[in-house]
Amino acid sequence: MLNTWIAGTVVAVIAGVTGFFAVLRGSTFAAHAIPNGAFAGAAGATLLGFNPLAGLAVFSVAGALGIAGLSRRARNDVATALTLVMMLGVGALFVSWSTEYAQEAYSLLFGEVFGVSTDEVLPIVILGAVSIAAIIVMFRPLLLSSALPEVAEARGVSARRMELGFLLVMALATSMTVPVVGALLMFSLMIGPSAAARSLTARPVLAMTLAVVIALVTVWAGIVVSYESNWPLGFLVGVLGAAFFLAGRAYRAAAIRFRPRVA
Amino acid sequence: MHYIFEPGFFGSGPVHVALAVGAVIAITSAVVGVFTVIRGQSFAGHSLADIATTGGSGAFLVGVNQFWGFLAFGAGAAAFMEMIGVQRRRSRDVATGVVLGAALGLAALFLYLATQSTSTTGASFTILFGSIFVITTSTIPALIASAVLALATVLVLARVLLLSSLSSDIAAARGVPVRAVGAAFLMALAVSVALSAVIIGAVLSTALLIGPAATALRLARSPVKAVITAAGVGVLAIWLGVVLAYDSYYWPPAGRGWPVSFFVVTLIVVGYLLTFLRRRDRQPAPADTLDREHACSPA
């Protein structure tokens, strides 16, 4: 159980930090595509007898490069969609080749948080620390480039390079979180809490902190309820994330309506 | 000939069904896809597909045909997204994402409950990756009818859709009910995605929706030509995919056939990448300029 708590906590922190930027930049689709496509890598690695983590890393980095590369020549959402379906198509092939894969595919898509072993915790913590460090290093230029791309360009921050850098961090974060919360739900954890935090405050550091806190509450509550009821963690994370988002929206709507008039 | 079409290909009932239904669905997806790409709603399209997974698993749980689950959840999610503001460009990706996240959570629950009660895990695979060779005969009329309905909606709305996609302000000034048109389109999108989810699976139906349309918009010079090209590319991809999948029963490693969805997706993506090889020294096509105009606006 200790492993579950450690892994869940690291995942929540990462999801909050990267999710904040994903929501700010509007790269929600990429946040969905990279974890989802990376699932194919895990399928392939299992088929060939490698560590699934290696497959996840290779495929999520390939996905990030594919999205960034195609975006130079095509619309961003089209590039993301096509990169995603290509990876999923390969995943479907891998899954059909292996014989007893269905159960494992299910756990990769929807997570297996109670199955985290001590061997798995260490790489998760290390990769998590690396992606947090990368975000801290990139923080100021990334923030500027996300909020005001033109100003950032004028100041010499290349939007393209920032996009690539951010996608690579997302890929790194993905490869460690997918085995824990699953490919489909890593996404909920990135978007729901961050979107809720964004509607509560406009100040970047505060919003990011709030996103991490909300993600932590979501994961911890999810783990407790999931352990008690045996329902999948993914379900609880998805629903709690959406609930926080709706609560944030309601709060903002109320704040606007009852805002004291400036005399 | 036998190297291309394995013996028995043309005599097989499931193959006939796959080719015919596949073509109808490919055309619907491709046509709806052209407008999806022009409107920059690829993410919404993909999300509706993923949300259809939830419906598919729910349908499996209660024991009705998957298609109804795909359809019900797709339409419901489309309505909900519309409600919480997918129309506004800035916030719609986040709104889409939140709906998608919640729906995927529900899918996890449904699949979990389904595996608890029936102990079959193959269901999740069929729902996610589809299977064109196991279309239930009784659903074919419903499939065709929904395809025609979605196609008709989009074709009737084609002109207003184009106008409101390019400039919602001008459209509104001309008396077009922009929001209602957008909602109707989202419904048609949900139906077409549900359809392709049946044949190549929920998570891959995005390929049929976006791939042929994006390819066509790079090649064609007018919206009408783009729609026709997209339909052609879609049908070609499905048919070739079915032929290859049928052949692959004799391929290594397993001798069980490779999934149709893999072939269809690969063909579509390769086709799209091939358009980059075309020299672009001629004047830019109208459909393409329209594409670029959108690239500049915040998505």
Coordinates of C-alpha atoms in Angstrom, one line a residue:
Chain A
M1 CA 0.0 0.0 0.0
L2 CA 2.9 2.3 0.7
N3 CA 4.0 2.0 -2.9
T4 CA 0.5 3.0 -4.1
W5 CA 0.6 6.1 -1.9
I6 CA 4.1 7.2 -3.1
A7 CA 3.3 6.5 -6.8
G8 CA -0.1 8.2 -6.6
T9 CA 1.4 11.2 -4.9
V10 CA 4.2 11.6 -7.4
V11 CA 1.7 11.2 -10.3
A12 CA -0.6 13.8 -8.9
V13 CA 2.2 16.4 -8.5
I14 CA 3.4 15.8 -12.0
A15 CA -0.1 15.9 -13.5
G16 CA -0.8 19.2 -11.6
V17 CA 2.4 20.9 -12.8
T18 CA 2.3 19.7 -16.5
G19 CA -1.5 20.0 -16.6
F20 CA -1.3 23.7 -15.7
F21 CA 0.7 24.4 -18.8
A22 CA -1.4 22.1 -20.9
V23 CA -4.5 24.0 -20.0
L24 CA -2.8 27.4 -20.3
R25 CA -1.4 26.6 -23.7
G26 CA -4.7 24.9 -24.9
S27 CA -2.7 21.8 -25.8
T28 CA -5.4 19.6 -24.2
F29 CA -5.5 17.4 -27.3
A30 CA -1.7 16.7 -27.1
A31 CA -2.1 15.9 -23.4
H32 CA -4.7 13.3 -24.4
A33 CA -2.8 12.0 -27.4
I34 CA 0.6 11.3 -25.9
P35 CA -0.4 9.1 -23.0
N36 CA -3.0 7.4 -25.1
G37 CA -0.6 6.6 -28.0
A38 CA 2.2 5.6 -25.6
F39 CA 0.0 2.7 -24.5
A40 CA 0.9 1.1 -27.9
G41 CA 4.6 1.2 -26.8
A42 CA 3.9 -0.7 -23.7
A43 CA 2.0 -3.3 -25.7
G44 CA 4.9 -3.6 -28.1
A45 CA 7.5 -3.8 -25.3
T46 CA 5.5 -6.6 -23.5
L47 CA 5.3 -8.5 -26.8
L48 CA 9.0 -8.4 -27.3
G49 CA 9.8 -9.1 -23.7
F50 CA 11.2 -5.7 -22.7
N51 CA 10.2 -3.5 -19.7
P52 CA 6.9 -1.8 -20.5
L53 CA 8.4 1.5 -19.2
A54 CA 11.0 1.5 -22.1
G55 CA 8.2 1.0 -24.6
L56 CA 6.2 3.8 -23.0
A57 CA 9.2 6.1 -23.1
V58 CA 10.0 5.4 -26.7
F59 CA 6.4 5.8 -27.9
S60 CA 5.7 8.9 -25.9
V61 CA 8.8 10.6 -27.2
A62 CA 8.1 9.5 -30.7
G63 CA 4.6 10.9 -30.3
A64 CA 5.9 14.2 -29.0
L65 CA 8.3 14.5 -32.0
G66 CA 5.6 13.4 -34.4
I67 CA 3.2 16.1 -33.2
A68 CA 5.8 18.8 -33.2
G69 CA 7.2 17.7 -36.6
L70 CA 3.8 17.4 -38.4
S71 CA 2.6 20.7 -36.8
R72 CA 5.2 22.6 -38.8
R73 CA 3.4 21.6 -42.0
A74 CA -0.2 21.1 -41.0
R75 CA -2.8 22.3 -38.5
N76 CA -1.9 21.4 -35.0
D77 CA -5.1 19.5 -34.2
V78 CA -4.9 17.5 -37.4
A79 CA -1.2 16.7 -36.7
T80 CA -2.1 15.5 -33.2
A81 CA -5.0 13.4 -34.4
L82 CA -3.0 11.6 -37.1
T83 CA 0.0 11.0 -34.8
L84 CA -2.4 9.6 -32.2
V85 CA -4.3 7.2 -34.5
M86 CA -1.0 6.0 -36.1
M87 CA 0.3 5.0 -32.7
L88 CA -3.0 3.4 -31.7
G89 CA -3.1 1.5 -34.9
V90 CA 0.3 0.0 -34.2
G91 CA -1.0 -0.7 -30.7
A92 CA -4.0 -2.6 -32.1
L93 CA -1.6 -4.7 -34.1
F94 CA 0.7 -5.5 -31.2
V95 CA -2.3 -6.4 -29.0
S96 CA -3.7 -8.7 -31.7
W97 CA -0.3 -10.5 -32.0
S98 CA 0.1 -11.4 -28.4
T99 CA -2.1 -14.1 -27.1
E100 CA -3.0 -13.3 -23.5
Y101 CA -2.9 -9.6 -23.6
A102 CA -6.4 -8.4 -23.1
Q103 CA -6.2 -8.1 -19.3
E104 CA -2.9 -6.3 -19.5
A105 CA -4.2 -3.9 -22.1
Y106 CA -7.1 -3.1 -19.8
S107 CA -4.8 -2.3 -17.0
L108 CA -2.5 -0.1 -19.2
L109 CA -5.5 1.8 -20.4
F110 CA -7.3 2.2 -17.1
G111 CA -4.4 1.8 -14.6
E112 CA -3.4 -0.6 -11.9
V113 CA -2.5 1.5 -9.0
F114 CA -2.6 -1.2 -6.4
G115 CA -0.2 -3.3 -8.4
V116 CA 2.8 -0.9 -8.1
S117 CA 5.8 -2.9 -6.9
T118 CA 8.8 -1.6 -5.0
D119 CA 10.9 -2.0 -8.2
E120 CA 8.6 0.3 -10.1
V121 CA 8.5 3.1 -7.5
L122 CA 12.1 4.1 -7.9
P123 CA 12.0 4.9 -11.7
I124 CA 8.7 6.7 -11.1
V125 CA 10.2 9.0 -8.5
I126 CA 13.3 9.6 -10.5
L127 CA 11.4 10.4 -13.8
G128 CA 9.0 12.5 -11.8
A129 CA 11.8 14.6 -10.3
V130 CA 13.4 15.0 -13.7
S131 CA 10.2 16.3 -15.3
I132 CA 9.6 18.7 -12.4
A133 CA 13.2 20.0 -12.7
A134 CA 12.7 20.4 -16.5
I135 CA 9.5 22.4 -15.9
I136 CA 11.2 24.6 -13.3
V137 CA 14.1 25.3 -15.7
M138 CA 11.8 26.2 -18.5
F139 CA 9.2 27.9 -16.3
R140 CA 9.6 31.6 -17.2
P141 CA 10.1 31.3 -21.0
L142 CA 7.4 28.6 -21.1
L143 CA 4.9 30.8 -19.3
L144 CA 5.6 33.8 -21.5
S145 CA 5.4 31.7 -24.6
S146 CA 2.2 30.1 -23.5
A147 CA 0.4 33.3 -22.5
L148 CA 1.8 35.7 -25.1
P149 CA 3.4 33.8 -27.9
E150 CA 4.1 37.0 -30.0
V151 CA 5.8 38.8 -27.2
A152 CA 7.9 35.7 -26.4
E153 CA 9.0 35.5 -30.1
A154 CA 10.0 39.2 -30.0
R155 CA 12.1 38.5 -26.9
G156 CA 13.8 35.6 -28.6
V157 CA 11.9 32.7 -27.1
S158 CA 11.1 30.4 -30.0
A159 CA 7.5 29.2 -29.8
R160 CA 8.4 26.1 -31.8
R161 CA 11.3 25.1 -29.5
M162 CA 9.1 25.8 -26.4
E163 CA 6.3 23.6 -27.9
L164 CA 8.8 20.8 -28.5
G165 CA 10.3 21.1 -25.1
F166 CA 6.9 21.1 -23.4
L167 CA 5.8 18.0 -25.4
L168 CA 8.9 16.2 -24.4
V169 CA 8.4 16.9 -20.7
M170 CA 4.8 15.7 -21.2
A171 CA 6.2 12.5 -22.8
L172 CA 8.5 11.9 -19.9
A173 CA 5.8 12.5 -17.4
T174 CA 3.5 10.2 -19.4
S175 CA 5.9 7.2 -19.5
M176 CA 6.1 7.1 -15.7
T177 CA 2.4 7.8 -15.0
V178 CA 0.7 5.5 -17.5
P179 CA 1.4 2.2 -15.6
V180 CA 0.0 3.8 -12.4
V181 CA -3.2 5.6 -13.5
G182 CA -3.5 4.3 -17.0
A183 CA -3.2 6.0 -20.4
L184 CA -6.8 7.2 -20.5
L185 CA -6.9 8.6 -17.0
M186 CA -3.6 10.4 -16.9
F187 CA -5.3 12.8 -19.1
S188 CA -8.3 13.4 -16.7
L189 CA -5.8 14.1 -13.9
M190 CA -3.9 16.6 -16.0
I191 CA -6.9 18.6 -17.2
G192 CA -9.7 18.5 -14.6
P193 CA -7.7 19.9 -11.6
S194 CA -5.8 22.4 -13.7
A195 CA -8.9 23.7 -15.4
A196 CA -10.5 24.1 -12.0
A197 CA -7.5 25.9 -10.6
R198 CA -7.4 28.2 -13.5
S199 CA -11.0 29.3 -12.9
L200 CA -10.2 30.0 -9.3
T201 CA -7.2 32.3 -9.8
A202 CA -5.4 34.0 -12.7
R203 CA -2.0 34.1 -10.9
P204 CA 0.3 31.5 -12.4
V205 CA 2.2 30.2 -9.4
L206 CA -0.9 30.1 -7.3
A207 CA -2.9 28.4 -10.0
M208 CA -0.2 25.8 -10.4
T209 CA 0.0 25.1 -6.7
L210 CA -3.8 24.9 -6.6
A211 CA -3.7 22.4 -9.5
V212 CA -1.2 20.2 -7.7
V213 CA -3.3 20.4 -4.5
I214 CA -6.5 19.5 -6.3
A215 CA -4.8 16.7 -8.1
L216 CA -3.5 15.3 -4.8
V217 CA -6.9 15.5 -3.2
T218 CA -8.4 13.7 -6.2
V219 CA -5.8 10.9 -6.2
W220 CA -5.8 10.4 -2.5
A221 CA -9.6 10.3 -2.3
G222 CA -9.6 8.1 -5.3
I223 CA -7.2 5.6 -3.7
V224 CA -9.2 5.4 -0.5
V225 CA -12.6 4.9 -2.2
S226 CA -11.1 2.6 -4.8
Y227 CA -9.6 0.4 -2.1
E228 CA -12.8 0.3 -0.1
S229 CA -15.2 -0.3 -3.0
N230 CA -12.9 -2.1 -5.4
W231 CA -14.1 0.2 -8.2
P232 CA -11.4 1.3 -10.7
L233 CA -9.4 4.3 -9.7
G234 CA -9.7 5.7 -13.2
F235 CA -13.4 6.1 -12.7
L236 CA -13.1 8.0 -9.5
V237 CA -10.3 10.2 -10.8
G238 CA -12.3 11.1 -14.0
V239 CA -15.4 11.9 -12.1
L240 CA -13.7 13.9 -9.3
G241 CA -11.7 15.9 -11.8
A242 CA -14.9 16.9 -13.7
A243 CA -16.6 17.7 -10.4
F244 CA -13.8 20.0 -9.4
F245 CA -13.9 21.7 -12.8
L246 CA -17.7 22.3 -12.5
A247 CA -17.3 23.6 -8.9
G248 CA -14.6 25.9 -10.1
R249 CA -16.8 27.2 -12.9
A250 CA -19.7 27.7 -10.6
Y251 CA -17.4 29.6 -8.2
R252 CA -16.2 31.9 -10.9
A253 CA -19.7 32.5 -12.2
A254 CA -20.8 33.4 -8.7
A255 CA -17.8 35.6 -8.2
I256 CA -18.6 37.5 -11.3
R257 CA -22.2 38.0 -10.5
F258 CA -21.7 39.1 -6.9
R259 CA -18.6 41.2 -7.6
P260 CA -18.8 44.4 -5.6
R261 CA -19.3 47.3 -8.0
V262 CA -16.5 49.8 -8.2
A263 CA -17.9 53.2 -7.3
Chain B
M1 CA -4.7 -12.6 -58.9
H2 CA -4.5 -15.0 -56.0
Y3 CA -1.6 -13.2 -54.5
I4 CA -3.8 -10.1 -54.0
F5 CA -7.2 -11.7 -53.3
E6 CA -6.9 -14.8 -51.3
P7 CA -9.2 -17.6 -52.5
G8 CA -12.7 -17.3 -51.1
F9 CA -12.5 -13.5 -50.8
F10 CA -15.4 -12.7 -53.0
G11 CA -17.5 -15.6 -51.8
S12 CA -17.4 -14.7 -48.2
G13 CA -20.5 -13.2 -46.7
P14 CA -18.8 -11.1 -43.9
V15 CA -16.5 -9.7 -46.6
H16 CA -19.5 -8.5 -48.7
V17 CA -21.0 -6.8 -45.7
A18 CA -17.7 -5.3 -44.6
L19 CA -17.1 -3.9 -48.1
A20 CA -20.6 -2.4 -48.5
V21 CA -21.2 -1.1 -45.0
G22 CA -17.6 0.0 -44.8
A23 CA -18.0 2.1 -47.9
V24 CA -21.1 3.9 -46.7
I25 CA -19.5 4.6 -43.4
A26 CA -16.2 5.8 -44.9
I27 CA -18.1 8.2 -47.1
T28 CA -20.1 9.6 -44.2
S29 CA -17.0 10.0 -42.0
A30 CA -15.0 11.6 -44.8
V31 CA -17.7 14.2 -45.6
V32 CA -18.3 15.1 -42.0
G33 CA -14.5 15.1 -41.5
V34 CA -14.0 17.8 -44.1
F35 CA -16.1 20.2 -42.1
T36 CA -14.6 19.0 -38.9
V37 CA -11.1 19.9 -40.1
I38 CA -12.2 23.2 -41.6
R39 CA -13.9 24.1 -38.3
G40 CA -10.8 22.9 -36.3
Q41 CA -12.8 20.4 -34.3
S42 CA -10.6 17.4 -34.6
F43 CA -10.3 17.2 -30.8
A44 CA -14.1 17.2 -30.4
G45 CA -14.4 14.5 -33.0
H46 CA -11.8 12.4 -31.3
S47 CA -13.4 12.9 -27.9
L48 CA -16.8 11.9 -29.2
A49 CA -15.1 8.7 -30.4
D50 CA -13.6 8.0 -27.1
I51 CA -16.8 8.8 -25.3
A52 CA -18.5 6.3 -27.6
T53 CA -16.2 3.8 -25.9
T54 CA -18.1 4.5 -22.7
G55 CA -21.4 3.9 -24.5
G56 CA -20.1 0.7 -26.0
S57 CA -19.0 -0.7 -22.7
G58 CA -22.3 0.4 -21.1
A59 CA -24.2 -1.4 -23.9
F60 CA -22.1 -4.5 -23.4
L61 CA -22.9 -4.4 -19.7
V62 CA -26.7 -4.3 -20.2
G63 CA -26.5 -6.6 -23.2
V64 CA -27.7 -4.5 -26.2
N65 CA -25.9 -4.0 -29.4
Q66 CA -22.8 -1.8 -29.1
F67 CA -24.0 0.6 -31.8
W68 CA -26.8 1.9 -29.6
G69 CA -24.4 2.6 -26.8
F70 CA -22.0 4.4 -29.1
L71 CA -24.9 6.5 -30.5
A72 CA -26.6 7.3 -27.1
F73 CA -23.4 8.4 -25.4
G74 CA -22.0 10.2 -28.4
A75 CA -25.2 12.3 -28.8
G76 CA -25.4 12.9 -25.1
A77 CA -21.8 14.1 -24.9
A78 CA -22.2 16.3 -27.9
A79 CA -25.2 18.0 -26.2
F80 CA -23.2 18.4 -23.0
M81 CA -20.1 19.9 -24.7
E82 CA -22.3 22.3 -26.5
M83 CA -23.8 23.3 -23.2
I84 CA -20.6 24.0 -21.4
G85 CA -19.2 26.0 -24.2
V86 CA -17.4 24.2 -27.0
Q87 CA -18.3 27.0 -29.3
R88 CA -15.9 29.6 -27.8
R89 CA -12.6 28.9 -29.3
R90 CA -10.5 29.7 -26.2
S91 CA -12.2 27.4 -23.7
R92 CA -13.6 24.7 -25.9
D93 CA -10.6 22.4 -25.8
V94 CA -10.6 22.4 -22.0
A95 CA -14.4 21.9 -21.9
T96 CA -14.0 19.0 -24.4
G97 CA -11.2 17.6 -22.3
V98 CA -13.2 17.6 -19.0
V99 CA -16.2 15.9 -20.6
L100 CA -13.8 13.3 -22.2
G101 CA -12.1 12.7 -18.9
A102 CA -15.3 12.1 -17.0
A103 CA -16.6 9.8 -19.8
L104 CA -13.4 7.7 -19.8
G105 CA -13.8 7.3 -16.1
L106 CA -17.2 5.9 -16.6
A107 CA -15.9 3.6 -19.3
A108 CA -13.4 2.2 -16.8
L109 CA -16.3 1.5 -14.4
F110 CA -18.5 -0.1 -17.0
L111 CA -15.7 -2.4 -18.3
Y112 CA -14.8 -3.3 -14.8
L113 CA -18.4 -4.2 -13.9
A114 CA -18.7 -6.1 -17.2
T115 CA -15.6 -8.1 -16.5
Q116 CA -16.9 -8.8 -13.0
S117 CA -20.1 -10.3 -14.3
T118 CA -19.1 -12.2 -17.4
S119 CA -15.4 -12.8 -17.1
T120 CA -14.7 -11.9 -20.7
T121 CA -12.0 -9.4 -21.3
G122 CA -12.2 -9.6 -25.1
A123 CA -15.1 -7.2 -25.0
S124 CA -12.9 -4.2 -24.2
F125 CA -10.7 -5.1 -27.1
T126 CA -13.7 -5.2 -29.6
I127 CA -15.1 -1.9 -28.3
L128 CA -11.8 -0.1 -28.4
F129 CA -10.5 -1.5 -31.7
G130 CA -13.7 -2.6 -33.5
S131 CA -14.2 -5.4 -35.9
I132 CA -15.6 -5.0 -39.4
F133 CA -16.0 -8.7 -39.9
V134 CA -18.5 -9.2 -37.1
I135 CA -21.1 -6.6 -38.0
T136 CA -24.4 -8.0 -36.8
T137 CA -26.8 -8.3 -39.7
S138 CA -29.7 -6.9 -37.8
T139 CA -28.0 -3.6 -37.2
I140 CA -27.2 -2.9 -40.8
P141 CA -30.4 -1.0 -41.6
A142 CA -29.9 1.1 -38.6
L143 CA -26.2 1.8 -39.6
I144 CA -27.2 2.8 -43.1
A145 CA -30.1 4.9 -41.9
S146 CA -27.9 6.8 -39.4
A147 CA -25.2 7.3 -42.0
V148 CA -27.7 8.8 -44.5
L149 CA -29.2 11.0 -41.8
A150 CA -25.8 12.4 -40.8
L151 CA -24.8 12.9 -44.4
A152 CA -28.0 14.6 -45.2
T153 CA -27.7 17.0 -42.2
V154 CA -24.2 18.0 -43.2
L155 CA -25.0 18.4 -46.9
V156 CA -28.1 20.5 -46.2
L157 CA -26.2 22.7 -43.8
A158 CA -23.0 22.7 -46.0
R159 CA -23.2 26.4 -47.1
V160 CA -24.1 27.9 -43.7
L161 CA -21.6 25.6 -42.1
L162 CA -18.8 26.8 -44.3
L163 CA -19.8 30.4 -43.8
S164 CA -20.1 30.1 -40.0
S165 CA -16.8 28.2 -39.9
L166 CA -14.9 30.9 -41.7
S167 CA -16.5 33.9 -40.0
S168 CA -19.1 33.4 -37.4
D169 CA -19.6 37.2 -37.3
I170 CA -20.5 37.5 -40.9
A171 CA -22.8 34.4 -40.6
A172 CA -24.5 35.9 -37.6
A173 CA -25.0 39.2 -39.4
R174 CA -26.6 37.4 -42.3
G175 CA -29.1 35.8 -40.0
V176 CA -27.6 32.4 -39.7
P177 CA -28.3 30.9 -36.2
V178 CA -24.6 30.1 -35.7
R179 CA -25.1 28.3 -32.4
A180 CA -27.9 26.0 -33.7
V181 CA -25.9 25.2 -36.8
G182 CA -22.9 24.3 -34.6
A183 CA -25.0 22.1 -32.4
A184 CA -26.6 20.3 -35.4
F185 CA -23.1 19.7 -36.8
L186 CA -21.8 18.3 -33.5
M187 CA -24.8 15.9 -33.5
A188 CA -23.9 14.7 -37.1
L189 CA -20.3 14.4 -35.9
A190 CA -21.4 12.2 -33.0
V191 CA -23.4 9.9 -35.3
S192 CA -20.7 9.5 -37.9
V193 CA -18.1 8.8 -35.2
A194 CA -20.5 6.2 -33.6
L195 CA -20.7 4.5 -37.1
S196 CA -17.0 4.3 -37.7
A197 CA -16.5 3.1 -34.1
V198 CA -18.5 0.0 -35.1
I199 CA -16.1 -0.9 -37.9
I200 CA -12.6 0.2 -36.9
G201 CA -13.2 0.8 -33.2
A202 CA -13.9 3.8 -31.0
V203 CA -10.3 4.9 -30.5
L204 CA -9.4 4.7 -34.2
S205 CA -12.5 6.2 -35.7
T206 CA -10.7 9.5 -35.6
A207 CA -8.5 8.1 -38.4
L208 CA -11.5 7.7 -40.8
L209 CA -12.8 11.1 -39.7
I210 CA -9.7 13.3 -39.9
G211 CA -7.3 11.4 -42.2
P212 CA -9.2 11.4 -45.6
A213 CA -10.5 15.0 -44.9
A214 CA -7.0 16.4 -44.1
T215 CA -5.6 14.6 -47.2
A216 CA -8.3 16.0 -49.4
L217 CA -8.0 19.5 -48.1
R218 CA -4.3 19.5 -49.1
L219 CA -5.1 18.3 -52.6
A220 CA -8.4 19.8 -53.6
R221 CA -9.0 23.4 -54.6
S222 CA -12.6 23.8 -53.6
P223 CA -14.8 22.6 -50.8
V224 CA -16.9 20.4 -53.2
K225 CA -13.8 18.8 -54.7
A226 CA -12.5 18.3 -51.2
V227 CA -15.6 16.5 -50.1
I228 CA -15.5 14.2 -53.1
T229 CA -11.7 13.5 -52.8
A230 CA -12.2 12.8 -49.1
A231 CA -15.0 10.3 -49.7
G232 CA -12.8 8.6 -52.4
V233 CA -9.8 8.3 -50.1
G234 CA -11.9 7.0 -47.2
V235 CA -13.5 4.3 -49.3
L236 CA -10.2 3.3 -50.8
A237 CA -8.6 3.0 -47.4
I238 CA -11.4 0.8 -46.0
W239 CA -11.5 -1.5 -49.1
L240 CA -7.7 -1.9 -49.2
G241 CA -7.7 -2.4 -45.5
V242 CA -10.3 -5.2 -45.7
V243 CA -8.4 -6.9 -48.6
L244 CA -5.1 -6.8 -46.6
A245 CA -6.7 -7.9 -43.4
Y246 CA -8.3 -10.9 -45.2
D247 CA -4.9 -11.8 -46.8
S248 CA -3.1 -11.4 -43.5
Y249 CA -4.7 -14.6 -42.1
Y250 CA -1.7 -16.4 -43.7
W251 CA 0.9 -13.9 -42.5
P252 CA 3.2 -14.3 -39.6
P253 CA 3.4 -14.4 -36.6
A254 CA 0.1 -15.7 -35.3
G255 CA -1.9 -17.0 -38.3
R256 CA -4.9 -15.2 -36.9
G257 CA -5.1 -12.2 -39.2
W258 CA -3.9 -8.7 -38.5
P259 CA -6.6 -6.2 -37.3
V260 CA -8.4 -4.3 -40.1
S261 CA -8.1 -1.1 -38.1
F262 CA -4.3 -1.3 -38.3
F263 CA -4.3 -1.5 -42.1
V264 CA -7.0 1.2 -42.4
V265 CA -5.1 3.6 -40.1
T266 CA -1.7 3.0 -41.8
L267 CA -3.1 3.4 -45.3
I268 CA -4.8 6.7 -44.2
V269 CA -1.7 8.1 -42.5
V270 CA 0.6 7.1 -45.4
G271 CA -1.8 8.7 -47.8
Y272 CA -1.7 11.9 -45.9
L273 CA 2.1 11.9 -45.6
L274 CA 2.3 11.3 -49.4
T275 CA 0.6 14.7 -50.0
F276 CA 3.7 16.4 -48.6
L277 CA 5.7 15.0 -51.5
R278 CA 3.7 17.0 -53.9
R279 CA 5.5 20.1 -55.1
R280 CA 3.7 23.2 -54.0
D281 CA 4.9 25.7 -56.5
R282 CA 1.5 26.4 -57.9
Q283 CA -0.8 29.0 -56.4
P284 CA -2.2 27.8 -53.0
A285 CA -5.6 26.1 -53.3
P286 CA -8.6 27.9 -51.8
A287 CA -9.3 25.0 -49.5
D288 CA -5.8 25.3 -48.3
T289 CA -5.8 29.1 -47.8
L290 CA -8.9 28.5 -45.7
D291 CA -7.0 26.0 -43.8
R292 CA -4.2 28.5 -43.0
E293 CA -6.6 31.2 -42.1
H294 CA -7.7 29.0 -39.3
A295 CA -4.2 28.1 -38.2
C296 CA -3.7 31.7 -37.2
S297 CA -6.8 32.0 -35.1
P298 CA -6.4 30.8 -31.5
A299 CA -7.8 27.4 -31.2

